[in-house]
Short mmCIF file of C-alpha atoms and ligand atoms in Angstrom, two decimals:
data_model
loop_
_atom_site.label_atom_id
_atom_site.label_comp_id
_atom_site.label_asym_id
_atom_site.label_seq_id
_atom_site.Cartn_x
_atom_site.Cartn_y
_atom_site.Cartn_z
CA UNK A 1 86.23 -60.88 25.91
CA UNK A 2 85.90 -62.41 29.44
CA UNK A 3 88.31 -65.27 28.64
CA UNK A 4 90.94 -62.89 27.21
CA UNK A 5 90.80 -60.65 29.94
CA UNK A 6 91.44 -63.82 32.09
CA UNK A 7 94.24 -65.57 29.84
CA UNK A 8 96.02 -62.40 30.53
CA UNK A 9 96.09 -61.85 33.93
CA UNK A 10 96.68 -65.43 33.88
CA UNK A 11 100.11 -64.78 31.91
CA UNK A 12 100.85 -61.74 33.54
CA UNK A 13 100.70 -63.36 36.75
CA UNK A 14 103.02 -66.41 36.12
CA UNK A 15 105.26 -63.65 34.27
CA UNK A 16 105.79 -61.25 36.53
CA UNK A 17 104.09 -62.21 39.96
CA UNK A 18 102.41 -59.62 40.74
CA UNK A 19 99.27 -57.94 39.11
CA UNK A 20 98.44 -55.15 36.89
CA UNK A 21 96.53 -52.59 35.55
CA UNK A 22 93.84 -53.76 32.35
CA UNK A 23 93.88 -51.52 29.27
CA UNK A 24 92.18 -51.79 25.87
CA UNK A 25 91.74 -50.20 22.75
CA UNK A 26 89.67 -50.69 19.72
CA UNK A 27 89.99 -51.51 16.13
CA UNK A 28 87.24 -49.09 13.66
CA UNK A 29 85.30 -49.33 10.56
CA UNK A 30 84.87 -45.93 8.58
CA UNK A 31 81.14 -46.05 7.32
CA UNK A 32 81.60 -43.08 4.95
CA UNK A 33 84.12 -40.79 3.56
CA UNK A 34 86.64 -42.15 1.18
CA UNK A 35 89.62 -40.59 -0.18
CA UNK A 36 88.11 -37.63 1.39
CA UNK A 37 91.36 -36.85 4.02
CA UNK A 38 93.77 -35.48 2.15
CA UNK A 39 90.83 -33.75 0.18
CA UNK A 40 90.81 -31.90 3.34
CA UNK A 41 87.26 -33.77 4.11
CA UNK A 42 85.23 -35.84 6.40
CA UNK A 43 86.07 -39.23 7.43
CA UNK A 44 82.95 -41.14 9.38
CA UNK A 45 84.75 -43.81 11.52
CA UNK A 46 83.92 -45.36 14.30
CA UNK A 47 85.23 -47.55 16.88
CA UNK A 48 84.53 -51.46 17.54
CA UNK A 49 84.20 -54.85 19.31
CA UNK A 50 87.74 -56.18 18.51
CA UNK A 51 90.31 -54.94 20.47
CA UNK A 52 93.92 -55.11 21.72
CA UNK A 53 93.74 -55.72 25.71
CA UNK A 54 96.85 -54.96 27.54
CA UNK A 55 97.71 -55.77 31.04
CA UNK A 56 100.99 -52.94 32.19
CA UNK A 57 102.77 -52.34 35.50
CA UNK A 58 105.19 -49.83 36.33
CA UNK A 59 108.48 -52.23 37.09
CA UNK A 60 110.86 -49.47 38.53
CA UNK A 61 113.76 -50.10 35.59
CA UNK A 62 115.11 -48.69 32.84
CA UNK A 63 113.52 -51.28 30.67
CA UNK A 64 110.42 -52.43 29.15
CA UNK A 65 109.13 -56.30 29.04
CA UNK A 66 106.73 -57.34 27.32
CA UNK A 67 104.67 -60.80 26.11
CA UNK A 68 102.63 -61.01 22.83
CA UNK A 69 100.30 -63.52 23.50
CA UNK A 70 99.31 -63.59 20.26
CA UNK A 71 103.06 -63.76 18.34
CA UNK A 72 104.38 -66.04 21.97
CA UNK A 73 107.29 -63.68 21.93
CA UNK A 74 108.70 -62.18 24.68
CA UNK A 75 110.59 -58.74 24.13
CA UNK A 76 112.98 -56.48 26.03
CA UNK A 77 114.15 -52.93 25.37
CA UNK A 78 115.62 -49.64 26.84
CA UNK A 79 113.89 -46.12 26.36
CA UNK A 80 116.54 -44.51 24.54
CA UNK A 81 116.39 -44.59 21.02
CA UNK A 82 118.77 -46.50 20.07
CA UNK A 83 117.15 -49.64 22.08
CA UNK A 84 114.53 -49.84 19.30
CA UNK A 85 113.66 -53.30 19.37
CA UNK A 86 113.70 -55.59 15.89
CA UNK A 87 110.52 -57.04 15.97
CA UNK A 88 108.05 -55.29 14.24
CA UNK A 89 104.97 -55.50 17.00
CA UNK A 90 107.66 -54.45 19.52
CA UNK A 91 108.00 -51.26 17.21
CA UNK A 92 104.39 -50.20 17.87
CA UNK A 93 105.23 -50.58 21.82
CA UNK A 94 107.97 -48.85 21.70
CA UNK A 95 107.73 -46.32 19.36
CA UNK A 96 104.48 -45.10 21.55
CA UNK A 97 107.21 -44.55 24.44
CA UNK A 98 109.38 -42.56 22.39
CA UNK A 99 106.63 -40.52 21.23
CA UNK A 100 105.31 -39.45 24.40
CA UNK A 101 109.13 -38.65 25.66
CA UNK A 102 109.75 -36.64 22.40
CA UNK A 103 106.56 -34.50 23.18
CA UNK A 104 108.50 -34.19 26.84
CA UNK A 105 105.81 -37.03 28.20
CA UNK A 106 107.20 -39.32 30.89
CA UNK A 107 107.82 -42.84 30.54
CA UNK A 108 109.56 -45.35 32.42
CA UNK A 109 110.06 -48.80 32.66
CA UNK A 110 107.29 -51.57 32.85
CA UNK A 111 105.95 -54.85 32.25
CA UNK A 112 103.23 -56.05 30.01
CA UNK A 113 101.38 -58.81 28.78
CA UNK A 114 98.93 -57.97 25.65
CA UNK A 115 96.39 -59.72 23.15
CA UNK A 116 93.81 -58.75 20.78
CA UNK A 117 91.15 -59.92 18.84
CA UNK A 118 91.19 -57.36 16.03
CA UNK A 119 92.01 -59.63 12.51
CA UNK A 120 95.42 -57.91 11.31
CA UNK A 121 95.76 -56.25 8.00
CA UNK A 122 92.13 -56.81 7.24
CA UNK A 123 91.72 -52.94 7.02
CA UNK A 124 90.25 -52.74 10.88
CA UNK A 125 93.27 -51.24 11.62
CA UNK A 126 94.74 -53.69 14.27
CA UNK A 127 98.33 -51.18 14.94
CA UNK A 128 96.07 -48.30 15.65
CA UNK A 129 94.74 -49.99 18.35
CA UNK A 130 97.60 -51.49 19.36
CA UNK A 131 98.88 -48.20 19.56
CA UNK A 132 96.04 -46.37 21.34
CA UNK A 133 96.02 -48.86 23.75
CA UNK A 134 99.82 -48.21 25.52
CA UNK A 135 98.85 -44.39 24.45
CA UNK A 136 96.03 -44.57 26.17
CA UNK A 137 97.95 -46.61 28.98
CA UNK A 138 101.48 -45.02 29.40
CA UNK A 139 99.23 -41.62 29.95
CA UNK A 140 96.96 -43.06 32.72
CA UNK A 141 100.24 -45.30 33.88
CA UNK A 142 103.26 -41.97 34.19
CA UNK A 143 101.57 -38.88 33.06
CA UNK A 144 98.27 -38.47 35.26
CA UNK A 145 96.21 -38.27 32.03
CA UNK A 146 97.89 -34.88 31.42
CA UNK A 147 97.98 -35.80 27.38
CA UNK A 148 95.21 -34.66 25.89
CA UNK A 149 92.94 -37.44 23.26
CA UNK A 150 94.09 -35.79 20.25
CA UNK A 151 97.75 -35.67 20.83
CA UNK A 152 97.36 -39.25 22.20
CA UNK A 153 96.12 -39.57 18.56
CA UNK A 154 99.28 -38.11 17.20
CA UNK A 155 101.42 -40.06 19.05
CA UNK A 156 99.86 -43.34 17.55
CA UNK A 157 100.36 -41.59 14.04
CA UNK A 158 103.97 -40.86 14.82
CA UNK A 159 104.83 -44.14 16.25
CA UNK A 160 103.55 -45.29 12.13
CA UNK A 161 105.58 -42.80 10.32
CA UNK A 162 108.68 -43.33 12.72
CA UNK A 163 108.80 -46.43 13.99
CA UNK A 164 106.63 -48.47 11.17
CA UNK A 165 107.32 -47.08 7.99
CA UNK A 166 103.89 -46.47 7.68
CA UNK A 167 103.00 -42.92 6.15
CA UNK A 168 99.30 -43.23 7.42
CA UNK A 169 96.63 -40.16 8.44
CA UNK A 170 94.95 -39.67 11.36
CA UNK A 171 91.47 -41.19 11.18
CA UNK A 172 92.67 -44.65 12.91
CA UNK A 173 94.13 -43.45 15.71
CA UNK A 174 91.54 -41.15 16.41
CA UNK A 175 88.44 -43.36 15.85
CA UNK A 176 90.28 -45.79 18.26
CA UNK A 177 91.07 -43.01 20.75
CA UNK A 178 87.86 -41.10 20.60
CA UNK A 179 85.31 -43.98 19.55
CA UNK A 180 82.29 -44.38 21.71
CA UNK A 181 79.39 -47.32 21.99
CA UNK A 182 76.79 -46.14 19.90
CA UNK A 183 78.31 -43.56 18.15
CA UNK A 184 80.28 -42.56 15.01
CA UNK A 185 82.24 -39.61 14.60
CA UNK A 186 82.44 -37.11 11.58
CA UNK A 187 86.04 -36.05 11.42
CA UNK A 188 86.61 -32.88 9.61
CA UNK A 189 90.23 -33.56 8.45
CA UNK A 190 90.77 -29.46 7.60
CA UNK A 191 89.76 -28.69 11.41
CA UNK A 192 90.08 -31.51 13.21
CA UNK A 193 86.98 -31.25 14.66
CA UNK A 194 84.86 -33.77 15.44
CA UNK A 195 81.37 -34.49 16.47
CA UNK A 196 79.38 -37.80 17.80
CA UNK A 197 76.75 -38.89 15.60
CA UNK A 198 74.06 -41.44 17.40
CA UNK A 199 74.59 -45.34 15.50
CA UNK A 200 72.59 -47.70 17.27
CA UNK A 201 70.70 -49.41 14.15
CA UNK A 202 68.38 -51.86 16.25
CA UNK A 203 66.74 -53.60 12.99
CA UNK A 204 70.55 -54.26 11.19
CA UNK A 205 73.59 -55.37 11.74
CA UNK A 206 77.34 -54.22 10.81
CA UNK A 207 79.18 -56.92 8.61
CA UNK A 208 82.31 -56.53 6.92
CA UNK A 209 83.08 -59.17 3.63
CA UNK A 210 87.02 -59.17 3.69
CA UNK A 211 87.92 -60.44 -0.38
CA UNK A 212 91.51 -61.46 0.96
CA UNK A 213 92.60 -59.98 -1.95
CA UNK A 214 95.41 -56.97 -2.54
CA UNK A 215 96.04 -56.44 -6.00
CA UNK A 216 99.73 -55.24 -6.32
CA UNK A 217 99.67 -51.91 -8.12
CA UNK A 218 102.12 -50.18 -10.63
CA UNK A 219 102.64 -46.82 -10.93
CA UNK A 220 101.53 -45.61 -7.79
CA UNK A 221 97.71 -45.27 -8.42
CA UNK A 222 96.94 -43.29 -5.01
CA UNK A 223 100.10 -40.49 -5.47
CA UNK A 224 97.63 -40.17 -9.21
CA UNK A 225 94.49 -40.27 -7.43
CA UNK A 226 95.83 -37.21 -5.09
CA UNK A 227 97.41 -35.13 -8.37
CA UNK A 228 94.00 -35.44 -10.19
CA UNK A 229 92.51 -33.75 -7.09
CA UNK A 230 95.07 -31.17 -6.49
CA UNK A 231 95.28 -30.12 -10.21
CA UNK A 232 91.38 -29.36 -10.07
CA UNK A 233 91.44 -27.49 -6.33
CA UNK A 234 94.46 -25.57 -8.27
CA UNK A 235 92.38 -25.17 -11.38
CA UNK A 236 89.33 -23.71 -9.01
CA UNK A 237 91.50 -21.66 -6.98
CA UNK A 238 91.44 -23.83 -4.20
CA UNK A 239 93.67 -24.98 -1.19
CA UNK A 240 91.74 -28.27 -1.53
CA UNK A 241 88.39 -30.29 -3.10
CA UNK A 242 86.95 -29.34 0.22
CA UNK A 243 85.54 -26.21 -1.14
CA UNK A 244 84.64 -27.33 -4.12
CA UNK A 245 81.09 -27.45 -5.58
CA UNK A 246 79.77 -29.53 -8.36
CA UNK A 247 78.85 -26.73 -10.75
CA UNK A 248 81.91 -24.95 -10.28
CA UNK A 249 83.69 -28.37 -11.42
CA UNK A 250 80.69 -28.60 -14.29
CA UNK A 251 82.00 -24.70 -15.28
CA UNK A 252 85.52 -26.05 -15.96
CA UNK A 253 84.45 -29.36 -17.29
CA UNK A 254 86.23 -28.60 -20.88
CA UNK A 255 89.25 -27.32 -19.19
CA UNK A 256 90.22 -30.49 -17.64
CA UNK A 257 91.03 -34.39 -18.90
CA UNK A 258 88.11 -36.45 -18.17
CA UNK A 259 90.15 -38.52 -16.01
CA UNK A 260 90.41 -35.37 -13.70
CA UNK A 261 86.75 -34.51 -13.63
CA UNK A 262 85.59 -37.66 -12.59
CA UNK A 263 88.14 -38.06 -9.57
CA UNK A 264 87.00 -34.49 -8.35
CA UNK A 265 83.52 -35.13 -8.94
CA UNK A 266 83.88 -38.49 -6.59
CA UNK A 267 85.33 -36.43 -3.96
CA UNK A 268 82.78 -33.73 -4.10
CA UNK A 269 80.02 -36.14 -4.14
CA UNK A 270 81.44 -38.29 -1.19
CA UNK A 271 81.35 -34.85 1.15
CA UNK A 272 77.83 -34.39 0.48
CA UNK A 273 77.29 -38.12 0.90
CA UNK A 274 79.01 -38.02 4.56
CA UNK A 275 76.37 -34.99 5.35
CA UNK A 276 73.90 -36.53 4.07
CA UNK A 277 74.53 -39.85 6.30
CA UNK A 278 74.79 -37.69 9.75
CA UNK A 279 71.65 -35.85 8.77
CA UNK A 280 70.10 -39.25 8.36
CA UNK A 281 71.61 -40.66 11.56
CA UNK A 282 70.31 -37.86 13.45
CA UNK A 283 66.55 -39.34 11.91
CA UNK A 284 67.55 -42.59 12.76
CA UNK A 285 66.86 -43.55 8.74
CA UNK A 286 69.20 -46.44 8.33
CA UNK A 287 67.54 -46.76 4.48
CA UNK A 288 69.13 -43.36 3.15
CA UNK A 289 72.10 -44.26 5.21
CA UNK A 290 72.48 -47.45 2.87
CA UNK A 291 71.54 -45.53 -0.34
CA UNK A 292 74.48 -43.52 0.71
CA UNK A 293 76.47 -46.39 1.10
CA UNK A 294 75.96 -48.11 -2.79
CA UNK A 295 76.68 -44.24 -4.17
CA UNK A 296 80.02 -44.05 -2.66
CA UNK A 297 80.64 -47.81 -4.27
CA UNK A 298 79.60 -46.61 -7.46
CA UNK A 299 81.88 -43.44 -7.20
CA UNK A 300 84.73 -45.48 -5.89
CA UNK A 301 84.37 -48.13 -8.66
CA UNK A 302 83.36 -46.04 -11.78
CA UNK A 303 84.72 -42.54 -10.81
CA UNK A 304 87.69 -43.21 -8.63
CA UNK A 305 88.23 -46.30 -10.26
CA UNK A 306 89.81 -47.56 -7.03
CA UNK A 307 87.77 -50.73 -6.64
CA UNK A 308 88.71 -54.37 -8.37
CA UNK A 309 86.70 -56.78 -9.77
CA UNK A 310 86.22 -59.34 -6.37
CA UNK A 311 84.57 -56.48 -4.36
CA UNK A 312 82.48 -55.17 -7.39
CA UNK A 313 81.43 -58.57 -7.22
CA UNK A 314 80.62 -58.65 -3.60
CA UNK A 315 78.98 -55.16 -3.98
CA UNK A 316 76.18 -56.88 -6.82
CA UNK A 317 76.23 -59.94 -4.51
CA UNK A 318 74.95 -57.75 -1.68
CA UNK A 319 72.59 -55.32 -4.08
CA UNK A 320 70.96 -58.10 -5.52
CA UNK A 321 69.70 -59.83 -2.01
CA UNK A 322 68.59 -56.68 -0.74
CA UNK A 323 71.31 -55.51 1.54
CA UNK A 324 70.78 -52.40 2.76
CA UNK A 325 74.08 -50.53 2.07
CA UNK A 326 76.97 -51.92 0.72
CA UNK A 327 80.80 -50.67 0.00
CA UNK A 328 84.30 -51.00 0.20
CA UNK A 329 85.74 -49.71 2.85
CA UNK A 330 89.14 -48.53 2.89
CA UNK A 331 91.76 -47.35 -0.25
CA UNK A 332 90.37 -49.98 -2.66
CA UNK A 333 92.48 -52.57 -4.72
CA UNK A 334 91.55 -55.08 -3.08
CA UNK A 335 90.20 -55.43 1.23
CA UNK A 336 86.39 -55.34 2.78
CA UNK A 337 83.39 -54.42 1.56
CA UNK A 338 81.43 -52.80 4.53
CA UNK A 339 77.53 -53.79 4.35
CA UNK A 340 74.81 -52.74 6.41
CA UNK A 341 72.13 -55.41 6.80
CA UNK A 342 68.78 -56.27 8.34
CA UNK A 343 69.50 -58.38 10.71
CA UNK A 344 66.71 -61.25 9.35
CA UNK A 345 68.56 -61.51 6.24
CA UNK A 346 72.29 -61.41 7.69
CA UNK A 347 72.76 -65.23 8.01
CA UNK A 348 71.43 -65.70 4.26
CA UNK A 349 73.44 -62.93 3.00
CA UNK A 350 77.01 -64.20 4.75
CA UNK A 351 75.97 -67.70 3.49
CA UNK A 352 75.11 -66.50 -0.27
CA UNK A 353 77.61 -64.05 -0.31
CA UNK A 354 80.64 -66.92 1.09
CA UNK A 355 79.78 -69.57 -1.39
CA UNK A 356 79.53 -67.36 -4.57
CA UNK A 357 82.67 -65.58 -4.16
CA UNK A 358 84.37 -68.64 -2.98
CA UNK A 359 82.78 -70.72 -6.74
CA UNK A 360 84.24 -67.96 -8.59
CA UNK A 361 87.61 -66.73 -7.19
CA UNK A 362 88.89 -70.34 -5.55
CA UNK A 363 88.40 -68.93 -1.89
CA UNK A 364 86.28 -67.78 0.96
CA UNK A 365 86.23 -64.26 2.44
CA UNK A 366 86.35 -63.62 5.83
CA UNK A 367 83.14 -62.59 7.75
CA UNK A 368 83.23 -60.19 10.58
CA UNK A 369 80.68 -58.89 12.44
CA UNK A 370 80.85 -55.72 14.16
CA UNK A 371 79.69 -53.77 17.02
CA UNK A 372 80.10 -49.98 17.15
CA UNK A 373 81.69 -49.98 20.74
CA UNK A 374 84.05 -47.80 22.93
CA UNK A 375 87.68 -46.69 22.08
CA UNK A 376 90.85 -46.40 24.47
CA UNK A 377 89.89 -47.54 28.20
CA UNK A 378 90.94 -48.27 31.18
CA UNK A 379 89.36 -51.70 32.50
CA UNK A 380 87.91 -51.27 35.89
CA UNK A 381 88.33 -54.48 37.80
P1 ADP B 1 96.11 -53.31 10.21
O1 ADP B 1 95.44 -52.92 8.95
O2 ADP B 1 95.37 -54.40 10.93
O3 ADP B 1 96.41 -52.13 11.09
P2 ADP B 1 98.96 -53.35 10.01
O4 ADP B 1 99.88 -54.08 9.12
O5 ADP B 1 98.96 -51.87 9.98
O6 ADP B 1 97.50 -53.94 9.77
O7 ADP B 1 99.27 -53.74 11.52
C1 ADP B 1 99.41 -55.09 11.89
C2 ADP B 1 100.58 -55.22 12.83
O8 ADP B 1 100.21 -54.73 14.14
C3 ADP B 1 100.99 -56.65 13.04
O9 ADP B 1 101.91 -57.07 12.05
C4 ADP B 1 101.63 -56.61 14.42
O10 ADP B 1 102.93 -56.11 14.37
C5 ADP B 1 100.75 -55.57 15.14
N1 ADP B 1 99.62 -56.25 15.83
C6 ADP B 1 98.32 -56.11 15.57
N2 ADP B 1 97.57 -56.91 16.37
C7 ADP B 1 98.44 -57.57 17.15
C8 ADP B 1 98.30 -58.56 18.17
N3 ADP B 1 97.10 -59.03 18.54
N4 ADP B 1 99.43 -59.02 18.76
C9 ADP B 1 100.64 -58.57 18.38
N5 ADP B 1 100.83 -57.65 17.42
C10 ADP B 1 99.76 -57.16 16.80
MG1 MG B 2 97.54 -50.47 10.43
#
């Protein structure tokens, strides 16, 4: 963290001769709550030790420069928006500035110099906090802080949709905005509001197994995944799954194709299971926590049927050693499983779980370690 911090100023200094202000922002994990969002559910993300750092001054121009460290590419562009800029990290940048003008948010021109340490496209959602982090920045930097969190949120989302091609929900951008050491945060994605749930599991550690795998999908199996849901919330008289309960889905069981029961009883399941986990938070009982964990595998693999064969595998992998909780995290096909694990059996799981995968699919997965940490911040020198 320290040398980062330092190869920045470092480059913003030789850049730009003059110094800064330090930002960062966070990448997140979601422990629970699957599919759950646009069930109208809970998501259960949380911020974490891998972020995007950003060093920004105000340059008194029209224009916007800024280094990647990361890429080595240096990029220019205007504020209008027709000086979008063509390469695609740039976007993020400047799609945040557009955001915050559309929502009549000031921003003018600057200099930056950024890097990160959050693994890209390894479902720890690197853009979001790319995106938080000149959110975050630009508000503190133009706007006296006069943006509120959530719309800070938004802005992230919007940069995705309009500036990414991304058609993505909120629950990034706010776990990076909002996330804070030691806690998790139950997102209630009918609301929108959100409460801090204690996570500071002493005895285990977070560790997510990343399969490096995506299996390319036909026929759009999430756009399925939401019909089956919507088709039973219709069937129930519902705006959403949200409401449901399971013996109202049990009383129309013969009404609807098996294929539709089991994707609404998933979702049903997985919003008790997210209660369930912030009731045993608030106990500090990491063991139901991980019971919680395997259920919403099993739902995702055998209910949802969202999971693949290389993460089922890491899922019995971590079962059969004694992991505490274990489960994919993210939309499935393919990404991270996210395991909870005593901490005196972490280095034998990681070692186990590395060489088995990599005998039977040709590869290793990546290991990450996590640390539920702060969100969007400025860095006080
Ligand atoms: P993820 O799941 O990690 O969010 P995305 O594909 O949504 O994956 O976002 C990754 C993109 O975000 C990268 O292609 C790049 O444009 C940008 N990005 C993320 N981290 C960095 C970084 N450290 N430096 C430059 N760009 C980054
Ligand atoms: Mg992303």
């Amino acid at each position: 963290m320290e040398s980062m911090k330092e190869k920045i100023q470092k480059i913003f200094e030789e850049r730009f001769g003059e110094k800064g202000t330090l930002y960062a922002s966070a990448g997140r994990i979601n422990l629970i709550g699957e599919h759950t969002d646009y069930n109208g559910g809970f998501v259960f993300p949380g911020a974490i030790d891998k972020v995007i750092m950003a060093e920004i001054r105000p340059n008194g121009m029209e224009k916007v420069r800024v280094f990647s460290i990361d890429i080595n590419e240096y990029v220019e562009f205007g504020l209008k928006e027709e000086d979008a800029p063509s390469e695609s990290w740039a976007r993020y940048i400047f799609g945040i500035c557009r955001e915050i003008q559309k929502r009549g948010g000031e921003v003018k021109g600057f200099d930056a110099v950024f890097a990160g340490n959050v693994p890209l496209g390894a479902g720890l959602s690197s853009s979001a906090a790319l995106e938080s982090c000149f959110a975050f920045a630009l508000n503190d930097l133009f706007n006296n802080n006069t943006i509120d969190k959530f719309e800070l949120a938004k802005i992230g989302q919007s940069t995705e949709h309009n500036y990414c091609g991304v058609n993505c929900g909120i629950m990034d951008q706010f776990a990076s905005v909002f996330g804070r050491k030691g806690n998790l945060m139950r997102l209630d994605c009918r609301s929108m509001e959100y409460e801090y749930f204690p996570f500071n599991p002493e005895d285990y550690e977070l560790v997510l197994v990343d399969s490096r795998v995506k299996h390319e999908l036909k026929d759009s199996p999430y756009n399925k995944r939401r019909e089956s849901c919507e088709r039973v919330a219709k069937r129930l008289g519902l705006e959403t799954l949200r409401d449901a309960t399971m013996e109202a889905l049990d009383a129309i069981k013969s009404d609807i194709t098996a294929e539709d029961y089991f994707r609404a009883k998933f979702v049903i399941g997985e919003k008790e299971r997210v209660l369930a986990v912030c009731d045993a938070l608030n106990a500090g009982d990491y063991e139901t926590v991980g019971k919680k964990m395997y259920e919403t595998h099993e739902g995702l693999s055998k209910d949802y049927e969202v999971s693949c064969e290389e993460l089922d595998f890491l899922n019995d992998v971590a079962k059969e050693m004694g992991v505490t909780g274990s489960r994919i995290m993210g939309g499935g096909f393919g990404g991270c499983t996210i395991n909870l694990v005593k901490k005196d059996l972490h280095d034998k799981f990681i070692k186990e779980a590395v060489t088995r995968f990599n005998e039977k699919y040709g590869h290793e997965p990546m290991i990450y370690d996590v640390v539920i940490s702060d969100g969007a911040r400025k860095i006080e020198e």
